[in-house]
Coordinates of C-alpha atoms in Angstrom, one line a residue:
Chain A
M1 CA 45.8 26.5 112.9
K2 CA 43.5 29.7 113.1
K3 CA 39.9 29.8 113.9
L4 CA 37.3 30.9 111.4
T5 CA 35.9 34.4 111.9
H6 CA 34.7 36.3 108.7
A7 CA 35.1 34.1 105.6
S8 CA 33.0 34.5 102.6
L9 CA 30.8 31.6 101.2
D10 CA 30.7 33.3 97.9
L11 CA 32.2 30.4 96.2
N12 CA 29.9 27.8 97.8
F13 CA 29.1 25.7 94.7
H14 CA 27.7 22.8 96.9
P15 CA 30.2 20.0 96.2
V16 CA 28.7 16.6 95.9
V17 CA 31.3 14.8 97.9
P18 CA 31.4 16.2 101.7
W19 CA 34.6 17.7 102.6
P20 CA 36.2 15.4 105.3
R21 CA 35.3 16.3 108.8
S22 CA 39.0 15.6 109.8
L23 CA 40.1 18.5 107.7
P24 CA 39.9 22.2 108.5
V25 CA 37.8 24.7 106.5
V26 CA 40.1 25.9 103.7
T27 CA 40.1 29.5 102.7
W28 CA 41.9 31.6 100.1
N29 CA 42.3 35.4 100.8
G30 CA 39.1 35.0 103.0
L31 CA 37.2 33.2 100.5
V32 CA 36.0 29.5 101.7
V33 CA 37.1 27.0 99.0
A34 CA 36.4 23.9 100.9
G35 CA 34.5 22.7 104.0
F36 CA 31.6 25.1 103.0
D37 CA 29.2 23.3 105.2
R38 CA 31.2 24.0 108.3
A39 CA 32.2 27.5 107.5
S40 CA 29.4 29.0 109.4
H41 CA 30.7 27.5 112.7
E42 CA 32.9 30.0 114.3
D43 CA 35.0 27.5 116.0
A44 CA 35.7 25.4 113.1
P45 CA 39.5 25.1 112.3
L46 CA 40.6 27.0 109.5
F47 CA 43.6 26.7 107.0
E48 CA 44.2 29.8 105.0
I49 CA 46.1 28.9 102.0
T50 CA 47.6 32.5 101.0
Q51 CA 49.3 32.7 104.5
N52 CA 50.6 29.1 104.4
R53 CA 53.0 28.9 101.4
C54 CA 53.5 25.3 100.3
E55 CA 56.3 26.0 97.7
E56 CA 57.9 29.3 96.6
R57 CA 54.6 31.0 96.0
A58 CA 51.2 30.8 97.3
L59 CA 48.6 28.8 95.3
S60 CA 46.3 30.9 93.1
L61 CA 42.5 30.6 93.8
A62 CA 42.1 28.2 90.7
E63 CA 45.0 26.1 92.0
S64 CA 43.5 26.0 95.4
L65 CA 40.1 24.9 94.2
H66 CA 41.7 22.3 92.0
E67 CA 43.8 21.0 94.9
C68 CA 40.7 20.7 97.3
H69 CA 38.4 19.5 94.5
P70 CA 40.3 17.5 92.1
D71 CA 37.5 15.6 90.4
L72 CA 34.5 17.9 89.8
G73 CA 31.5 16.9 87.6
L74 CA 29.9 19.3 85.1
V75 CA 27.2 20.3 87.4
E76 CA 29.5 21.2 90.1
L77 CA 31.8 23.0 87.6
G78 CA 28.8 24.9 86.5
R79 CA 27.8 26.1 89.8
L80 CA 31.3 27.0 90.4
Y81 CA 31.4 29.0 87.3
V82 CA 28.4 31.1 88.3
C83 CA 29.9 31.5 91.9
L84 CA 33.2 32.7 90.4
Q85 CA 31.3 35.2 88.3
R86 CA 30.0 36.9 91.5
T87 CA 33.5 37.6 92.4
N88 CA 36.0 39.9 90.9
L89 CA 38.4 37.0 90.4
F90 CA 36.5 35.3 87.5
D91 CA 38.8 36.5 84.6
E92 CA 42.1 35.4 86.1
S93 CA 40.7 32.2 87.8
W94 CA 38.1 30.5 85.3
S95 CA 40.7 29.9 82.4
Q96 CA 43.4 28.8 84.8
L97 CA 40.8 26.3 86.4
C98 CA 39.8 25.1 83.0
A99 CA 43.5 24.5 82.1
L100 CA 44.0 22.4 85.4
K101 CA 40.8 20.4 84.7
K102 CA 42.0 19.9 81.2
I103 CA 38.9 21.3 79.7
R104 CA 38.5 23.9 77.0
D105 CA 37.3 27.3 78.1
S106 CA 35.2 28.0 75.0
E107 CA 32.1 30.1 74.7
S108 CA 30.1 27.0 73.9
H109 CA 31.2 25.1 77.0
R110 CA 30.4 28.1 79.3
R111 CA 26.9 28.2 77.8
I112 CA 26.5 24.5 78.4
L113 CA 27.4 24.9 81.9
E114 CA 25.1 27.9 82.5
R115 CA 22.1 26.0 81.1
L116 CA 23.0 22.6 82.9
I117 CA 22.5 24.3 86.2
Q118 CA 19.1 25.7 85.1
T119 CA 17.9 22.2 84.7
P120 CA 15.7 20.4 87.4
L121 CA 17.8 19.2 90.2
T122 CA 17.0 15.4 89.5
F123 CA 18.4 16.0 86.1
Q124 CA 21.5 17.7 87.5
S125 CA 22.0 14.8 90.0
W126 CA 21.6 12.2 87.2
A127 CA 24.2 14.2 85.2
N128 CA 26.6 14.2 88.0
E129 CA 26.3 10.7 88.7
K130 CA 26.7 9.5 85.2
R131 CA 29.7 12.0 84.8
V132 CA 28.2 13.3 81.6
G133 CA 30.7 15.4 79.4
F134 CA 30.0 18.6 77.3
R135 CA 29.4 16.7 74.0
D136 CA 26.7 14.4 75.8
I137 CA 24.6 17.4 76.6
S138 CA 25.3 19.6 73.6
I139 CA 21.7 19.7 72.9
L140 CA 21.1 22.1 75.7
N141 CA 22.6 25.0 73.7
S142 CA 20.0 24.4 70.9
L143 CA 17.1 24.6 73.1
P144 CA 15.5 28.2 72.8
R145 CA 13.6 28.1 76.2
L146 CA 15.0 25.6 78.5
E147 CA 12.0 25.5 81.0
E148 CA 9.8 24.4 78.1
Y149 CA 11.9 21.1 78.0
A150 CA 11.5 20.3 81.7
P151 CA 9.4 17.2 81.3
I152 CA 12.1 15.6 79.4
F153 CA 14.7 16.5 82.0
L154 CA 12.4 15.0 84.6
K155 CA 11.8 11.9 82.6
I156 CA 15.4 10.8 82.1
P157 CA 16.6 10.3 85.7
D158 CA 13.1 8.6 86.3
L159 CA 13.7 5.8 84.0
Q160 CA 17.0 4.4 85.5
L161 CA 18.6 4.8 81.9
S162 CA 22.4 4.0 81.6
K163 CA 24.6 7.0 80.7
S164 CA 24.5 6.2 77.0
E165 CA 20.8 5.5 76.9
G166 CA 20.2 8.8 78.8
V167 CA 22.4 10.7 76.4
R168 CA 20.7 9.3 73.4
A169 CA 17.2 9.7 74.9
L170 CA 17.8 13.5 75.7
E171 CA 19.1 14.2 72.2
L172 CA 16.3 12.4 70.5
A173 CA 13.5 13.7 72.7
C174 CA 14.8 17.4 72.6
E175 CA 15.1 17.1 68.8
L176 CA 11.6 15.8 68.5
R177 CA 10.3 18.5 70.5
L178 CA 12.2 21.0 68.4
M179 CA 10.5 19.4 65.3
G180 CA 7.2 20.2 66.8
H181 CA 6.2 16.9 68.3
S182 CA 4.1 17.1 71.4
F183 CA 5.1 15.5 74.7
K184 CA 2.2 13.1 74.5
E185 CA 3.8 11.7 71.2
I186 CA 7.3 11.9 72.5
F187 CA 6.6 10.0 75.8
C188 CA 5.6 6.4 76.1
D189 CA 5.7 3.9 79.0
Q190 CA 7.8 1.1 77.6
R191 CA 10.9 0.9 75.3
W192 CA 11.3 4.7 75.3
I193 CA 14.4 4.9 73.3
S194 CA 13.0 2.5 70.6
H195 CA 9.9 4.8 70.6
L196 CA 12.0 7.7 70.0
E197 CA 14.1 6.2 67.4
R198 CA 10.8 5.4 65.5
L199 CA 9.5 8.9 65.8
R200 CA 13.0 10.5 64.7
F201 CA 13.7 8.1 62.0
P202 CA 10.2 7.3 60.5
K203 CA 11.3 6.5 56.9
T204 CA 14.2 4.2 57.9
T205 CA 11.8 2.5 60.4
K206 CA 9.2 2.0 57.8
Y207 CA 11.8 0.6 55.4
D208 CA 13.2 -1.8 58.1
E209 CA 9.6 -3.0 59.1
T210 CA 8.8 -3.6 55.6
M211 CA 12.0 -5.5 55.0
A212 CA 11.7 -7.6 58.0
A213 CA 8.2 -8.6 57.1
T214 CA 9.5 -9.5 53.6
I215 CA 12.5 -11.4 54.9
Q216 CA 10.2 -13.4 57.3
K217 CA 8.0 -14.6 54.4
L218 CA 10.9 -16.0 52.4
P219 CA 11.1 -19.9 52.2
W220 CA 14.1 -20.2 54.6
P221 CA 15.2 -23.9 55.5
R222 CA 14.0 -25.0 58.8
Q223 CA 17.4 -25.4 60.4
L224 CA 18.2 -21.7 59.9
T225 CA 17.1 -18.6 61.5
S226 CA 17.1 -15.1 59.7
R227 CA 16.2 -11.7 60.5
W228 CA 16.6 -8.0 59.2
A229 CA 19.3 -6.2 61.1
R230 CA 20.3 -2.7 60.9
H231 CA 23.9 -1.7 61.4
G232 CA 24.2 2.1 61.0
D233 CA 23.4 3.2 57.5
Q234 CA 23.3 -0.4 56.3
G235 CA 20.2 -2.8 56.5
T236 CA 21.2 -6.4 56.0
I237 CA 19.8 -9.9 56.3
E238 CA 21.5 -11.9 59.3
V239 CA 21.3 -15.5 58.6
R240 CA 22.5 -18.2 61.3
F241 CA 22.5 -21.9 61.0
Q242 CA 24.3 -24.8 62.6
I243 CA 25.3 -27.9 60.9
E244 CA 25.8 -31.3 62.4
S245 CA 26.4 -33.3 59.2
M246 CA 27.1 -33.0 55.6
E247 CA 23.6 -34.1 54.7
A248 CA 22.3 -31.4 56.8
F249 CA 24.6 -28.8 55.2
E250 CA 23.6 -29.8 51.7
Q251 CA 19.9 -29.7 52.7
T252 CA 20.5 -26.0 54.0
L253 CA 22.3 -25.1 50.6
H254 CA 19.5 -26.4 48.7
G255 CA 17.0 -24.5 50.9
L256 CA 19.0 -21.4 50.5
Q257 CA 18.9 -21.9 46.8
K258 CA 15.1 -21.7 46.8
V259 CA 15.5 -18.5 48.8
S260 CA 17.8 -17.2 46.1
E261 CA 15.5 -17.9 43.4
T262 CA 12.5 -16.0 45.2
L263 CA 14.8 -13.1 46.0
R264 CA 15.8 -13.1 42.1
K265 CA 12.3 -13.0 41.0
N266 CA 11.2 -10.4 43.4
S267 CA 14.0 -8.5 44.9
P268 CA 13.1 -6.6 48.0
W269 CA 16.2 -4.2 47.3
S270 CA 14.9 -3.1 44.1
N271 CA 13.9 0.7 43.9
Chain B
M1 CA 23.6 37.1 44.2
V2 CA 24.5 39.4 47.2
Q3 CA 27.8 40.9 47.1
L4 CA 29.7 38.9 49.6
I5 CA 32.5 41.0 50.4
S6 CA 30.2 43.8 51.5
R7 CA 29.2 41.5 54.4
F8 CA 32.5 41.7 56.1
E9 CA 32.2 44.0 59.1
K10 CA 35.8 44.1 60.1
V11 CA 39.0 43.3 57.9
M12 CA 42.2 42.7 59.6
V13 CA 45.3 42.8 57.5
S14 CA 48.8 41.7 58.2
P15 CA 50.9 45.1 58.8
E16 CA 53.4 43.9 56.4
L17 CA 50.9 44.0 53.5
Q18 CA 50.5 47.8 53.8
G19 CA 51.6 49.3 50.6
T20 CA 51.5 46.0 48.6
P21 CA 49.2 45.6 45.7
L22 CA 46.9 43.5 47.9
G23 CA 47.0 45.9 50.8
Q24 CA 46.1 48.7 48.3
R25 CA 43.4 46.6 47.0
V26 CA 42.0 46.1 50.4
E27 CA 41.9 49.8 50.9
W28 CA 40.2 50.3 47.7
L29 CA 37.5 47.7 48.3
F30 CA 36.6 48.4 52.0
P31 CA 35.7 51.6 53.9
K32 CA 38.5 52.9 56.0
E33 CA 36.7 52.3 59.3
V34 CA 36.5 48.5 58.9
I35 CA 40.2 47.9 58.2
S36 CA 42.7 47.3 60.8
W37 CA 46.5 46.9 60.1
Q38 CA 46.8 44.5 63.1
L39 CA 46.2 40.9 63.4
P40 CA 44.2 39.5 66.3
Q41 CA 45.9 37.8 69.1
L42 CA 44.7 34.2 68.5
K43 CA 45.1 31.5 70.9
S44 CA 47.2 28.4 69.9
S45 CA 45.1 25.8 68.4
A46 CA 45.5 23.6 71.4
Q47 CA 43.8 26.1 73.6
L48 CA 41.1 27.0 71.0
G49 CA 37.7 25.1 71.9
E50 CA 35.1 24.7 69.2
L51 CA 33.3 27.9 68.3
S52 CA 30.0 28.7 69.6
A53 CA 27.1 29.3 67.1
D54 CA 27.5 33.1 67.4
Q55 CA 31.1 33.0 67.1
Y56 CA 30.9 30.8 63.9
S57 CA 28.4 33.0 62.3
K58 CA 30.6 36.0 63.3
S59 CA 33.7 34.4 61.8
K60 CA 32.0 34.6 58.4
R61 CA 31.8 38.5 58.8
T62 CA 35.5 38.9 59.9
L63 CA 38.2 38.7 57.5
C64 CA 41.7 38.3 58.2
I65 CA 44.4 38.5 55.6
L66 CA 47.7 37.2 56.3
P67 CA 50.6 35.1 54.9
F68 CA 50.3 31.3 55.5
P69 CA 53.7 29.7 56.9
G70 CA 52.5 26.1 56.1
N71 CA 52.0 23.9 53.0
F72 CA 49.4 24.9 50.7
F73 CA 49.4 21.6 48.8
K74 CA 47.6 18.6 50.1
R75 CA 45.8 15.4 49.1
C76 CA 42.1 15.5 48.9
P77 CA 40.4 14.1 52.2
G78 CA 38.7 11.5 49.9
F79 CA 41.9 9.6 50.0
K80 CA 40.9 7.5 52.8
K81 CA 40.5 3.8 53.6
G82 CA 36.9 2.7 52.8
L83 CA 36.3 5.5 50.1
A84 CA 36.9 5.4 46.4
C85 CA 39.3 8.2 45.7
C86 CA 39.4 10.2 42.4
N87 CA 43.1 11.2 42.9
Y88 CA 42.4 14.8 43.6
Y89 CA 44.7 17.3 45.2
V90 CA 44.0 20.5 47.1
L91 CA 45.6 23.8 47.3
N92 CA 44.3 25.6 50.3
L93 CA 44.5 29.5 49.9
G94 CA 42.3 30.4 52.8
L95 CA 39.7 29.1 55.4
Q96 CA 36.2 29.6 55.9
C97 CA 33.4 30.8 53.5
P98 CA 31.3 34.0 53.4
M99 CA 28.3 32.0 52.2
D100 CA 26.4 29.9 54.7
C101 CA 25.3 26.3 53.6
S102 CA 23.6 24.6 56.5
Y103 CA 25.5 21.2 55.8
C104 CA 29.1 22.8 55.4
Y105 CA 31.7 20.4 56.7
L106 CA 33.7 23.3 58.0
Q107 CA 31.5 23.4 61.0
S108 CA 33.1 20.3 62.0
Y109 CA 36.6 21.7 62.4
H110 CA 36.8 25.5 61.8
N111 CA 37.9 26.9 65.2
T112 CA 39.3 30.3 64.1
P113 CA 37.0 33.2 64.8
T114 CA 37.7 34.7 61.3
T115 CA 37.6 34.0 57.6
T116 CA 41.2 33.7 56.6
L117 CA 42.7 34.5 53.3
Y118 CA 46.2 33.9 52.7
S119 CA 48.2 36.6 51.1
N120 CA 51.4 34.8 49.8
I121 CA 50.3 33.2 46.7
D122 CA 53.9 33.4 45.6
S123 CA 54.8 30.7 48.2
A124 CA 51.7 28.4 46.9
I125 CA 53.2 28.8 43.3
D126 CA 56.5 28.0 44.3
E127 CA 55.3 24.7 46.0
L128 CA 53.4 24.1 42.7
H129 CA 56.7 24.7 40.9
T130 CA 58.7 22.2 43.2
M131 CA 56.0 19.5 43.0
F132 CA 56.1 19.7 39.2
N133 CA 59.8 19.5 39.1
E134 CA 59.7 16.6 41.3
N135 CA 57.2 14.9 38.9
P136 CA 57.3 16.3 35.5
L137 CA 55.4 13.7 34.0
S138 CA 52.7 13.6 36.3
Q139 CA 49.1 14.5 35.7
L140 CA 47.3 16.1 38.6
R141 CA 44.0 17.6 39.3
I142 CA 44.2 20.3 41.8
G143 CA 41.3 22.1 43.4
T144 CA 41.2 25.2 45.5
G145 CA 37.7 24.8 46.9
E146 CA 38.1 22.5 49.8
T147 CA 38.4 24.8 52.8
M148 CA 37.1 27.9 51.0
D149 CA 35.0 28.7 47.9
S150 CA 37.4 29.1 44.9
L151 CA 36.0 32.3 43.6
A152 CA 34.1 33.9 46.7
L153 CA 37.1 36.0 47.7
D154 CA 38.9 36.3 44.5
S155 CA 37.8 39.9 43.9
I156 CA 40.0 40.7 47.0
S157 CA 43.0 38.5 46.3
L158 CA 43.0 38.0 42.7
H159 CA 44.9 35.0 43.4
N160 CA 43.2 32.9 40.6
A161 CA 44.7 35.0 37.8
R162 CA 48.1 34.1 39.3
L163 CA 47.2 30.5 39.5
M164 CA 46.0 30.5 36.0
E165 CA 49.3 31.7 34.6
F166 CA 51.0 28.8 36.3
F167 CA 48.6 26.3 34.7
F168 CA 49.1 28.0 31.4
D169 CA 52.6 27.0 31.5
H170 CA 51.8 23.6 32.8
P171 CA 49.2 22.1 30.5
K172 CA 49.2 18.6 31.8
W173 CA 48.1 19.8 35.2
Y174 CA 44.4 20.8 35.7
L175 CA 43.4 23.5 38.0
E176 CA 39.7 23.3 39.3
F177 CA 37.7 26.1 40.7
K178 CA 34.9 24.9 42.8
T179 CA 32.2 27.5 43.7
K180 CA 28.6 28.3 44.5
T181 CA 29.0 31.9 43.2
N182 CA 28.7 33.6 39.9
Y183 CA 32.0 35.4 40.2
V184 CA 33.6 34.4 37.0
D185 CA 33.6 37.6 34.8
H186 CA 37.2 38.7 35.7
L187 CA 38.6 35.3 34.7
L188 CA 36.8 34.8 31.5
D189 CA 39.2 36.7 29.2
L190 CA 42.4 35.2 30.7
P191 CA 44.5 32.8 28.6
H192 CA 44.2 29.3 29.2
R193 CA 44.9 25.9 27.7
R194 CA 41.6 24.2 28.5
N195 CA 43.1 22.9 31.8
V196 CA 41.3 25.5 34.0
I197 CA 38.0 23.8 35.1
F198 CA 35.1 25.8 36.4
S199 CA 32.9 23.6 38.6
W200 CA 29.7 24.2 40.4
S201 CA 28.0 22.5 43.1
L202 CA 24.3 22.2 42.0
N203 CA 21.0 21.7 43.7
P204 CA 17.6 22.4 43.2
Q205 CA 16.4 26.1 43.7
E206 CA 14.3 24.7 46.7
V207 CA 17.3 23.3 48.3
I208 CA 19.3 26.5 47.7
D209 CA 16.7 28.6 49.2
H210 CA 16.5 26.4 52.1
E211 CA 20.0 25.2 52.8
E212 CA 22.7 27.2 50.7
H213 CA 22.2 30.6 52.2
L214 CA 23.8 33.7 50.5
T215 CA 24.9 31.7 47.4
A216 CA 24.1 32.2 43.9
S217 CA 20.8 30.9 42.5
L218 CA 20.8 27.8 40.3
Q219 CA 20.1 29.9 37.2
E220 CA 23.1 32.2 38.1
R221 CA 25.4 29.3 38.4
L222 CA 24.2 27.8 35.1
N223 CA 24.6 31.1 33.3
S224 CA 28.1 31.5 34.7
A225 CA 29.0 28.0 33.7
R226 CA 27.6 28.8 30.2
L227 CA 29.7 31.8 29.9
C228 CA 32.8 29.7 30.9
A229 CA 31.9 27.0 28.5
D230 CA 31.5 29.6 25.8
R231 CA 35.1 30.8 26.3
G232 CA 36.3 27.3 26.0
F233 CA 36.7 26.6 29.6
P234 CA 35.9 23.0 30.6
V235 CA 33.0 23.0 33.3
A236 CA 32.1 20.3 35.9
F237 CA 29.2 19.9 38.1
Y238 CA 28.7 18.1 41.3
L239 CA 25.1 17.4 42.4
D240 CA 26.5 17.2 45.9
P241 CA 25.0 16.9 48.4
L242 CA 21.9 15.3 47.2
I243 CA 19.4 16.1 50.0
W244 CA 16.1 14.2 50.4
H245 CA 13.1 16.4 51.1
E246 CA 9.5 16.3 50.1
N247 CA 9.0 16.3 46.3
W248 CA 12.8 15.7 45.9
K249 CA 12.1 13.8 42.7
D250 CA 10.3 16.7 41.1
H251 CA 12.9 19.3 42.1
Y252 CA 16.0 17.1 41.0
R253 CA 14.3 16.3 37.8
Q254 CA 13.8 19.9 37.1
L255 CA 17.4 20.6 37.9
I256 CA 18.5 17.9 35.6
E257 CA 16.3 19.2 32.9
Q258 CA 17.9 22.8 33.3
V259 CA 21.4 21.2 33.2
T260 CA 20.8 19.0 30.1
T261 CA 19.0 21.8 28.2
T262 CA 21.9 24.3 28.9
F263 CA 24.9 21.8 28.2
E264 CA 25.9 19.0 26.0
P265 CA 27.5 16.0 27.6
H266 CA 30.8 16.7 25.9
E267 CA 31.0 20.3 27.4
V268 CA 31.0 18.9 31.0
V269 CA 34.2 17.3 31.8
Q270 CA 33.0 16.0 35.0
L271 CA 29.7 15.3 36.5
A272 CA 29.5 13.8 39.9
M273 CA 26.9 13.1 42.7
G274 CA 27.1 12.6 46.4
A275 CA 24.5 12.2 49.0
L276 CA 24.5 14.3 52.1
R277 CA 26.9 13.3 54.8
I278 CA 28.3 15.0 57.9
Q279 CA 30.8 14.6 60.6
P280 CA 28.8 13.5 63.8
E281 CA 30.2 16.2 65.9
Q282 CA 29.0 19.1 63.5
R283 CA 25.3 18.2 64.2
H284 CA 25.3 20.2 67.3
L285 CA 26.5 23.5 65.6
M286 CA 24.2 22.9 62.8
R287 CA 21.1 22.5 65.1
E288 CA 21.9 25.7 66.9
R289 CA 22.6 27.6 63.7
F290 CA 19.7 26.4 61.4
G291 CA 17.3 24.7 63.9
M292 CA 15.4 21.6 63.1
E293 CA 13.4 23.2 60.2
S294 CA 16.3 22.6 57.9
Y295 CA 16.2 19.5 55.5
V296 CA 19.7 18.6 56.7
T297 CA 19.3 18.9 60.6
S298 CA 15.9 17.0 60.5
S299 CA 17.0 14.3 58.1
E300 CA 17.5 10.7 59.2
L301 CA 21.4 10.3 59.2
L302 CA 22.9 7.1 60.3
P303 CA 26.5 6.2 61.2
C304 CA 28.4 4.7 58.4
V305 CA 31.7 2.8 58.2
T306 CA 34.0 5.8 57.8
G307 CA 32.4 7.4 60.9
K308 CA 30.4 10.0 59.1
L309 CA 26.5 10.3 59.2
R310 CA 24.8 9.3 56.1
Y311 CA 21.4 8.5 54.8
D312 CA 20.5 4.7 54.8
S313 CA 22.3 3.0 51.9
H314 CA 18.9 2.1 50.4
L315 CA 17.8 5.7 50.3
R316 CA 21.3 6.6 48.9
K317 CA 20.9 4.1 46.2
E318 CA 17.5 5.5 45.4
L319 CA 18.7 9.0 45.3
Y320 CA 21.8 8.0 42.9
H321 CA 19.6 5.7 40.8
F322 CA 17.2 8.5 40.2
V323 CA 19.7 11.1 39.2
L324 CA 21.6 8.6 36.9
S325 CA 18.5 7.5 35.2
E326 CA 17.0 11.1 34.7
F327 CA 20.4 12.0 33.0
K328 CA 20.6 8.9 30.9
A329 CA 17.1 9.3 29.8
R330 CA 17.8 12.6 28.4
C331 CA 21.3 11.7 26.8
S332 CA 23.0 8.3 27.0
G333 CA 26.3 10.3 26.8
W334 CA 26.1 11.6 30.3
T335 CA 28.5 9.9 32.8
I336 CA 28.2 10.5 36.4
S337 CA 30.5 9.4 39.2
L338 CA 30.1 9.3 42.9
C339 CA 31.7 11.7 45.2
M340 CA 33.2 10.6 48.7
E341 CA 31.4 7.4 48.6
T342 CA 32.1 4.1 50.1
I343 CA 33.5 1.0 48.0
Q344 CA 30.2 -0.7 49.0
A345 CA 28.1 2.2 47.4
W346 CA 30.0 2.0 44.2
K347 CA 29.4 -1.8 44.0
Q348 CA 25.7 -1.3 44.8
N349 CA 25.1 1.5 42.2
Y350 CA 27.6 0.7 39.4
H351 CA 28.4 -3.0 40.2
E352 CA 31.9 -2.1 39.8
M353 CA 34.9 0.1 41.3
P354 CA 35.1 3.1 39.2
A355 CA 38.7 2.5 38.0
R356 CA 37.0 -0.5 36.1
I357 CA 34.5 1.7 34.4
P358 CA 35.8 2.8 31.0
E359 CA 34.4 6.4 31.0
L360 CA 35.4 7.0 34.6
R361 CA 38.7 5.3 34.6
P362 CA 40.6 8.5 33.6
F363 CA 39.5 10.1 37.0
F364 CA 40.2 7.2 39.3
Q365 CA 43.1 5.3 37.9
P366 CA 46.1 5.9 40.5
S367 CA 48.4 8.8 39.4
Q368 CA 52.0 8.8 40.7
P369 CA 52.7 12.3 42.2
A370 CA 55.1 12.7 45.2
H371 CA 53.3 12.5 48.4
R372 CA 53.6 15.3 50.7

């Protein structure tokens, strides 16, 4: 095992998971690829990949990075993408790294990575913790000036949202801002996602509210609960009842007949 | 309408086409400096990622002409569980479109950085011959406007004249050109047996201006349709996609007025409508390319049973009901079907499946072609 002398930290992409203390700093042709936090200590043990052929050939830079960091999130990948661009090894390494990571090396993905690492650090930590994918944060490519959306990026980690809630909130809030809504309109203290959906889908919300109110006024039998429910593009009446006797069953059917007559006279579904 | 082919900044042609009539035509149509007799080195489809907004826009200005090694003939994507299918077949003679509609479904899967035009029309016609020989009694409707506009690039390829020859000899089969252009002049004098349908996607001029970039105006489309009808060609209209916007009723009413004052019901072999729907994944590219000012990106689209995003079913019903009643109010002879709609939507709007509606039955009754 060699001792570290002059290794380059150009590729320090600040991995989230610390490199185990029991392992040496790993370099590839003088570039540190793992153990960045200890690379400044001259006495740190060093493992130089290119001088230690594992198989018939030495590992490439991309392979070395992949071996040392098999499970990178998009934020780490974004930082690594920028670091690699500072070297003259980008062209040969990036595509290979993408292939090893089983991600597509497209212009669109590159742009998402560049933009993700420009977001506030708290958002980056959230994205990393939730293991977001490219599709989850595609909205970033639609934002003309990323810094103007900072309040949204700061709000999401603050609210302890799940991954799907956070992704949904991010897209809705950014779209609303793009549509000209102010942050004052976009933010609210409680039930943020419902609030965003109401703003983003005002006609559907209004229709659902009208239908819910109409449905509530119908003469439903007492042993039955009903509500207006939305399932994607369909709004429906959901009815639930429990029957404990034949008599109760017939009573319920009789009650439903009254509802049916009311609906026939004044259908809420007519245009 | 703008000259679409003049928008190509680069034309790459397969070297084997040099000296052929198509190759010569390319040389005649395009300045020498934009033509390259070399094909681009494209990644395999497994390596290709989705195109970025810039790459997608650029693909509309880069033309690639080459032979297609696969099958041209396919069943329409409307043949899917959950949708009412009108037995339509497609012949794909290229991929991508030089026009730029904000809602175009090609944005959901086109991942080639060029507009592609297939050169080997003979192979496509051979396929048609084989299909016909396998099913000589079948009555098929075949359209060429699924993955490209049927007429937008025909001034380069002249494929449609060749197709019309085949359909002249096979009068039981119908060929449909679907377009948003007014490029019909070169086909008007060709012989036909009333089995070549010229069809237009129609929208109010307000929607065309806002969402259907580089396409022919409504008036240009209707004028072209009139020319075709006057030459005895059947014409068809698709009010598809119907797009909700402020004053939509006024705009669609004006459109219907224009259609019904220009055509009699018997002149229009098919009139169909379909409300806006998109694949969920295409919303990102649409938003990047057209912003949120578009009537489409800013609309309220919700997931439906088939996985697409659509308007709320109640709003769709309102759109369909309005269009249907406006046509019927002008003349009861107008018959309108739904395009790419769910079984539920048919039942909501027509209270029946299309195969049970006498005037729509011819389009929706099952045909018996060989399945490929």
